[in-house]
Tab-separated table of C-alpha atoms and ligand atoms in Angstrom:
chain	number	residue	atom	x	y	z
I	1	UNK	CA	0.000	0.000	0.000
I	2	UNK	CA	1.290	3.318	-0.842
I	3	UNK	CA	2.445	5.626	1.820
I	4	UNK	CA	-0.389	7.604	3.643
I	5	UNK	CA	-0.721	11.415	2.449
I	6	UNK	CA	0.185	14.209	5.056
I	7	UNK	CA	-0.653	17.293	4.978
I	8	UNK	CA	2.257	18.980	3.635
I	9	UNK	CA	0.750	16.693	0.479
I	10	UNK	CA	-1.937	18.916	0.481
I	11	UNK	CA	-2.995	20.580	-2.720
I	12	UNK	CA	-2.813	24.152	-3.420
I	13	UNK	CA	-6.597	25.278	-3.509
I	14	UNK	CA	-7.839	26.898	-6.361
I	15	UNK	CA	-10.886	28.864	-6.803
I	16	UNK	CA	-13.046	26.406	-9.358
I	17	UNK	CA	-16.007	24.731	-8.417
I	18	UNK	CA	-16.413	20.966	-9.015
I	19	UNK	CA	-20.105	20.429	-9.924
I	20	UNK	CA	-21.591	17.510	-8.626
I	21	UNK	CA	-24.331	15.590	-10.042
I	22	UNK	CA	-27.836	16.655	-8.076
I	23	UNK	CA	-28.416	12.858	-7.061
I	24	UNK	CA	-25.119	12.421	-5.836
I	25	UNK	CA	-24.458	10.844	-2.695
I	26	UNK	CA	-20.892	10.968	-1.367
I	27	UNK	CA	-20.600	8.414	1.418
I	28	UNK	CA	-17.236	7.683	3.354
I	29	UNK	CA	-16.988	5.599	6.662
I	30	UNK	CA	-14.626	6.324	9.229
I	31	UNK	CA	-13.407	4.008	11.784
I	32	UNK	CA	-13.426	6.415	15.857
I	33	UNK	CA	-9.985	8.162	15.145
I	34	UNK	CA	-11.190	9.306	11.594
I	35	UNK	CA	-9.319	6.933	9.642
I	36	UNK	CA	-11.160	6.265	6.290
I	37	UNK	CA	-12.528	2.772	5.873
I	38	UNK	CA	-14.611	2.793	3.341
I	39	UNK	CA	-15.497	5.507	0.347
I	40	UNK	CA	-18.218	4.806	-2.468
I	41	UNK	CA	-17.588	5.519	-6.161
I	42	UNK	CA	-18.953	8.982	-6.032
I	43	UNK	CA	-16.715	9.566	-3.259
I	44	UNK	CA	-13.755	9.196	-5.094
I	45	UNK	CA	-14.584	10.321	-8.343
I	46	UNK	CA	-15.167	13.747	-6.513
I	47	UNK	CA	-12.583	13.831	-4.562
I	48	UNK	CA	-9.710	12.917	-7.299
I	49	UNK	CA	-7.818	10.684	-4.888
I	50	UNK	CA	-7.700	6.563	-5.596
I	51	UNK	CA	-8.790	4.771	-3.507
I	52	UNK	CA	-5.594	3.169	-2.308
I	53	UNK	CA	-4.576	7.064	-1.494
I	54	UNK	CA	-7.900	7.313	1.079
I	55	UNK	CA	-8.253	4.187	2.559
I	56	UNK	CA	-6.280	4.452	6.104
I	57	UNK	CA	-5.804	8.012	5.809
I	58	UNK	CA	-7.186	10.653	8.051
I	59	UNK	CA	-10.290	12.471	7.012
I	60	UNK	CA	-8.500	15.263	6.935
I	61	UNK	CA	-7.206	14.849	3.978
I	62	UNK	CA	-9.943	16.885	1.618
I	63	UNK	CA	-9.908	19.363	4.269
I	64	UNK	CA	-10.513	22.593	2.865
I	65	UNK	CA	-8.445	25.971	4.274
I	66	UNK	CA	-11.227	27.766	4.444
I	67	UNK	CA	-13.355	25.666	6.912
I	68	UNK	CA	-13.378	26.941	10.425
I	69	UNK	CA	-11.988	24.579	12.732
I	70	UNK	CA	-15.230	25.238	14.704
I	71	UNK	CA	-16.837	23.816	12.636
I	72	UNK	CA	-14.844	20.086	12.869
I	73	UNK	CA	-14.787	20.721	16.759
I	74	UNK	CA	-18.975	20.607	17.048
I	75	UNK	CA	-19.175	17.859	14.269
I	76	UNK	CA	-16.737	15.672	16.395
I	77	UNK	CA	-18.707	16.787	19.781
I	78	UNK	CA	-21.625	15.694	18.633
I	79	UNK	CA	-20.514	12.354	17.182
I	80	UNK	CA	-18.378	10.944	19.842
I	81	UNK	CA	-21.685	11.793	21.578
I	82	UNK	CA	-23.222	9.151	19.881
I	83	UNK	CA	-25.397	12.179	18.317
I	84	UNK	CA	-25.986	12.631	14.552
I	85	UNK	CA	-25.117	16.083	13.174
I	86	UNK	CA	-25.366	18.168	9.611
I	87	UNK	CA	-22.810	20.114	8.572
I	88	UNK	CA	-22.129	22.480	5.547
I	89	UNK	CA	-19.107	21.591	4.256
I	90	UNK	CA	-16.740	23.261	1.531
I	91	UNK	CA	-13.812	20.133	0.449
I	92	UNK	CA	-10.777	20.008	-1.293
I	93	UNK	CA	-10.470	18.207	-4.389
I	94	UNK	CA	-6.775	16.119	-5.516
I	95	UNK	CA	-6.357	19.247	-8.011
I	96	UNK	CA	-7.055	22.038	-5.685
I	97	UNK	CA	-10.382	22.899	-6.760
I	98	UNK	CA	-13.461	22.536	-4.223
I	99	UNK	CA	-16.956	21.409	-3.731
I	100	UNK	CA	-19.876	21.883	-1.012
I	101	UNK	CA	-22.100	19.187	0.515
I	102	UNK	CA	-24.213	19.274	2.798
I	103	UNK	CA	-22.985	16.567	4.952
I	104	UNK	CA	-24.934	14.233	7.825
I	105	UNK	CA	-22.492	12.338	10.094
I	106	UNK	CA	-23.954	9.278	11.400
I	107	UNK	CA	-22.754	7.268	14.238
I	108	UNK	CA	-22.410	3.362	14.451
I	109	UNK	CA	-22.477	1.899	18.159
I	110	UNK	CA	-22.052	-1.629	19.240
I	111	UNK	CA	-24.445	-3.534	22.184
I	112	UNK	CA	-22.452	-1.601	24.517
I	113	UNK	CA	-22.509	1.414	23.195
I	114	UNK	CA	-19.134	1.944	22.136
I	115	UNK	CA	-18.633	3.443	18.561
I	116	UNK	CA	-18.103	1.237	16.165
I	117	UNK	CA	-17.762	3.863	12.914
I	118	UNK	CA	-18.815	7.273	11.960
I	119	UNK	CA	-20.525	7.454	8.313
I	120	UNK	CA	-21.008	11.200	6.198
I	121	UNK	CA	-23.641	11.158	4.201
I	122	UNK	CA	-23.125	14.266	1.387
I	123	UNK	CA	-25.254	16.081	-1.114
I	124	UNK	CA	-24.681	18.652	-3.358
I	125	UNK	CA	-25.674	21.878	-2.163
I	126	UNK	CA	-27.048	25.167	-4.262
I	127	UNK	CA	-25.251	28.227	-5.029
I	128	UNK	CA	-27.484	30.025	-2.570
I	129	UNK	CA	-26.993	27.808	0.201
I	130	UNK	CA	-23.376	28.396	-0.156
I	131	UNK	CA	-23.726	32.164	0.389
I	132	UNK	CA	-25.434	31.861	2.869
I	133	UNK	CA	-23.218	30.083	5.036
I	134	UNK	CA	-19.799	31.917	3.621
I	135	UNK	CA	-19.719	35.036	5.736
I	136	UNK	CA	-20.100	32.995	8.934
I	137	UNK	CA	-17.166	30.438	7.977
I	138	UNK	CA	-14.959	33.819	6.401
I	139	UNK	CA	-15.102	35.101	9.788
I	140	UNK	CA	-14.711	32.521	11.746
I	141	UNK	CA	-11.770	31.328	9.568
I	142	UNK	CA	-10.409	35.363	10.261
I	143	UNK	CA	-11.029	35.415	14.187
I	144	UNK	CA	-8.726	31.333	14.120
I	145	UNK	CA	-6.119	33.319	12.269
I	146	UNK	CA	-5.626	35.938	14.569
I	147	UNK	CA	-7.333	34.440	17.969
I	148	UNK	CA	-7.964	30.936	17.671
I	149	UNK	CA	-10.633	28.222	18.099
I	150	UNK	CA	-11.431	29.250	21.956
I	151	UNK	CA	-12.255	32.752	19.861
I	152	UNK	CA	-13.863	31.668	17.488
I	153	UNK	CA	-16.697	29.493	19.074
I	154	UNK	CA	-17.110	32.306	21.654
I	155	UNK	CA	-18.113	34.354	18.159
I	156	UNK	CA	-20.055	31.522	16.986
I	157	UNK	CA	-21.388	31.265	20.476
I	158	UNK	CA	-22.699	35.304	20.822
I	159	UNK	CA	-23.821	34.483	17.075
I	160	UNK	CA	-25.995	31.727	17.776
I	161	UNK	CA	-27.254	33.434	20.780
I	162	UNK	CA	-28.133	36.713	19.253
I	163	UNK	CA	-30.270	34.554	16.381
I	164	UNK	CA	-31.670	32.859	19.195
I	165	UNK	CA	-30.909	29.671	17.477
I	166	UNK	CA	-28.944	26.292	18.600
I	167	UNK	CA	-26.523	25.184	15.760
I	168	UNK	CA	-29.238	22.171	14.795
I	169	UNK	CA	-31.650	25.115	13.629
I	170	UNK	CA	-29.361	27.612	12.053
I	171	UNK	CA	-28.420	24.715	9.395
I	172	UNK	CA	-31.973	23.811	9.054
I	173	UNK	CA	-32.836	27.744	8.826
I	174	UNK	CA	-30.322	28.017	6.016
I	175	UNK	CA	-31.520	24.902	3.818
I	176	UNK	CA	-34.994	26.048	4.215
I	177	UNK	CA	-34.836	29.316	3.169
I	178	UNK	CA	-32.256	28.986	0.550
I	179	UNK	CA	-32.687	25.558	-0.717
I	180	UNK	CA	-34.199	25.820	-4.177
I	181	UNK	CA	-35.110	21.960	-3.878
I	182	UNK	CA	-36.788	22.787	-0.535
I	183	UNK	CA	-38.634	25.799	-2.651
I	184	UNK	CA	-39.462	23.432	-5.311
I	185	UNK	CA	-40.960	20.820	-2.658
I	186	UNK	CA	-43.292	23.916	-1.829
I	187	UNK	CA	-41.469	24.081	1.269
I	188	UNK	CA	-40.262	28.431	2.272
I	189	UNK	CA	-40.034	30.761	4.264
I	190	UNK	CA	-43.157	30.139	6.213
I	191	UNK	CA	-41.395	26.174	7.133
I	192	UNK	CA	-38.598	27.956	8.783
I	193	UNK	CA	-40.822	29.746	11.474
I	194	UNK	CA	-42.560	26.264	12.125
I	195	UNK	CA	-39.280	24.454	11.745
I	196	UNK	CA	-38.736	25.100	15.610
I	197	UNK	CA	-41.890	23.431	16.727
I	198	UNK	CA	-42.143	20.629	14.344
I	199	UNK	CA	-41.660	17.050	15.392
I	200	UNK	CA	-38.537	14.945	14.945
I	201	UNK	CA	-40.580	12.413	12.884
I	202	UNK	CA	-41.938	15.497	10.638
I	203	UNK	CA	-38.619	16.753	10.108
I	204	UNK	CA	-37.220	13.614	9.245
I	205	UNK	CA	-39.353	13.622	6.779
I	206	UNK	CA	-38.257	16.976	5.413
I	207	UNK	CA	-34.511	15.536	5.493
I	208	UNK	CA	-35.884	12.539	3.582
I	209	UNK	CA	-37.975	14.640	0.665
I	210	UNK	CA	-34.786	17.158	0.405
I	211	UNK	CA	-31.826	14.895	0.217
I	212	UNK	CA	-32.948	11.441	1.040
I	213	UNK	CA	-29.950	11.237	3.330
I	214	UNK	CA	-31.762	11.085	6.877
M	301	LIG	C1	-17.250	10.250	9.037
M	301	LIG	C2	-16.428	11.523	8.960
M	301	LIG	C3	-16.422	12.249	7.791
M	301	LIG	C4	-15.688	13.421	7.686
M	301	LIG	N1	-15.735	14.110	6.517
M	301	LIG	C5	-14.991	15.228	6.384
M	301	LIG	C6	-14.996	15.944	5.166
M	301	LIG	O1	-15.710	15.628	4.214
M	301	LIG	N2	-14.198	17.044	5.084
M	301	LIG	C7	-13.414	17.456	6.123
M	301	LIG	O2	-12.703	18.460	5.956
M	301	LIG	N3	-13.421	16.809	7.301
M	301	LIG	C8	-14.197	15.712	7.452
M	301	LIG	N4	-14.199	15.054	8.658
M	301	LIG	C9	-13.522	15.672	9.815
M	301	LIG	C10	-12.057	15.337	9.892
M	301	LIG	O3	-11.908	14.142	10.621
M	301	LIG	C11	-11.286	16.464	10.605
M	301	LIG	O4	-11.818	16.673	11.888
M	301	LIG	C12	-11.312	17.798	9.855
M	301	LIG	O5	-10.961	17.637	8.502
M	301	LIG	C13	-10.372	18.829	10.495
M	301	LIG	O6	-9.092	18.335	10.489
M	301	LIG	P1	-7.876	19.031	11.220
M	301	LIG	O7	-8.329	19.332	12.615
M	301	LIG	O8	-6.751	18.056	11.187
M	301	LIG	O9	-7.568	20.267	10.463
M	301	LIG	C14	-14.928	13.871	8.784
M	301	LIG	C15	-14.925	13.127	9.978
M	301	LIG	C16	-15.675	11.977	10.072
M	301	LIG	C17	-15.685	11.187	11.350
């Protein structure tokens, strides 16, 4: 097997889009550490890498620069909490360029309740959904420059706090209202008010209609 990549292997990003086919589900499965076990065909067509090159490396490998390591600190917290979590996610591709998925991490326990393997789940997400989360991951990415990650979740914290919104329902807020499948599934502005009283099952549902990835 051919030596694992590092992260001085990392490409140089570029600023080109990868488009990703609408139906496209991008799976990987991690084993607790983040060590990639398994990737589907999508997976690796996307991100450029064989699949000798991912299998047994860290996930960190399509990291992109401009994600906010905030971002990776709540995903993790919520996983190793045996709690599933969604995540807007911008990658880096083998050549440089990127791509953003919506991503839902899924976590595998045994009888005992020890994890067994984290999954991602990942589907293409719209130019508008994009924009809507880029000013919050630009500044977050600025504050970790100059502060660090104890600054930056106390921004993301006071941000949160001042939408009066838990991280679960600012992602939901965002797909809702800028989602053009969830406009097309007659689904607006009006869901995200109700979005905060609606039932887990009805939600799932939502999930299920959008992306088919709950
Ligand atoms: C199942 C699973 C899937 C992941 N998928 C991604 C991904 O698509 N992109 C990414 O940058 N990190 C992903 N991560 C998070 C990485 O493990 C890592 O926390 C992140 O890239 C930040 O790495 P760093 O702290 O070394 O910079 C995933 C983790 C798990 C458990």
């Amino acid at each position: 097997m051919s030596a694992k990549l590092t992260k001085a292997d990392r490409p140089n990003p570029i600023n080109e889009e990868i488009k990703i086919d609408d139906e496209a589900v991008l799976i990987s499965v991690t084993d607790p550490k983040g060590i990639i076990r398994e990737v589907n065909d999508v997976f690796i067509e996307i991100a450029g890498y064989n699949e000798e090159e991912l299998i047994g490396a860290p996930h960190n490998i399509i990291r992109h620069p401009d994600m906010p390591q905030v971002m990776f600190k709540i995903v993790w917290e919520h996983i190793k909490d045996r709690e599933n979590v969604m995540a807007l996610v911008k990658n880096l591709a083998k050549d440089g360029r990127y791509y953003w998925i919506l991503t839902d991490f899924v976590t595998k326990v045994d009888a005992s309740r020890e994890v067994v393997n984290y999954t991602a789940y990942r589907r293409p997400i719209c130019k508008d959904v994009q924009n809507a989360i880029t000013p919050l991951y630009k500044a977050l990415c600025a504050i970790e420059d100059i502060a660090g990650m104890e600054a930056s979740e106390k921004f993301l914290g006071e941000y949160l706090e001042n939408k009066g919104m838990t991280y679960d329902e600012m992602i939901e807020d965002i797909i809702v209202k800028h989602c053009k499948k969830a406009a097309a599934l007659g689904f607006g502005n009006q869901m995200a008010d109700d979005f905060k009283t609606m039932s887990t099952e009805k939600k799932q549902s939502f999930w299920n209609k959008l992306f088919g990835i709950k």
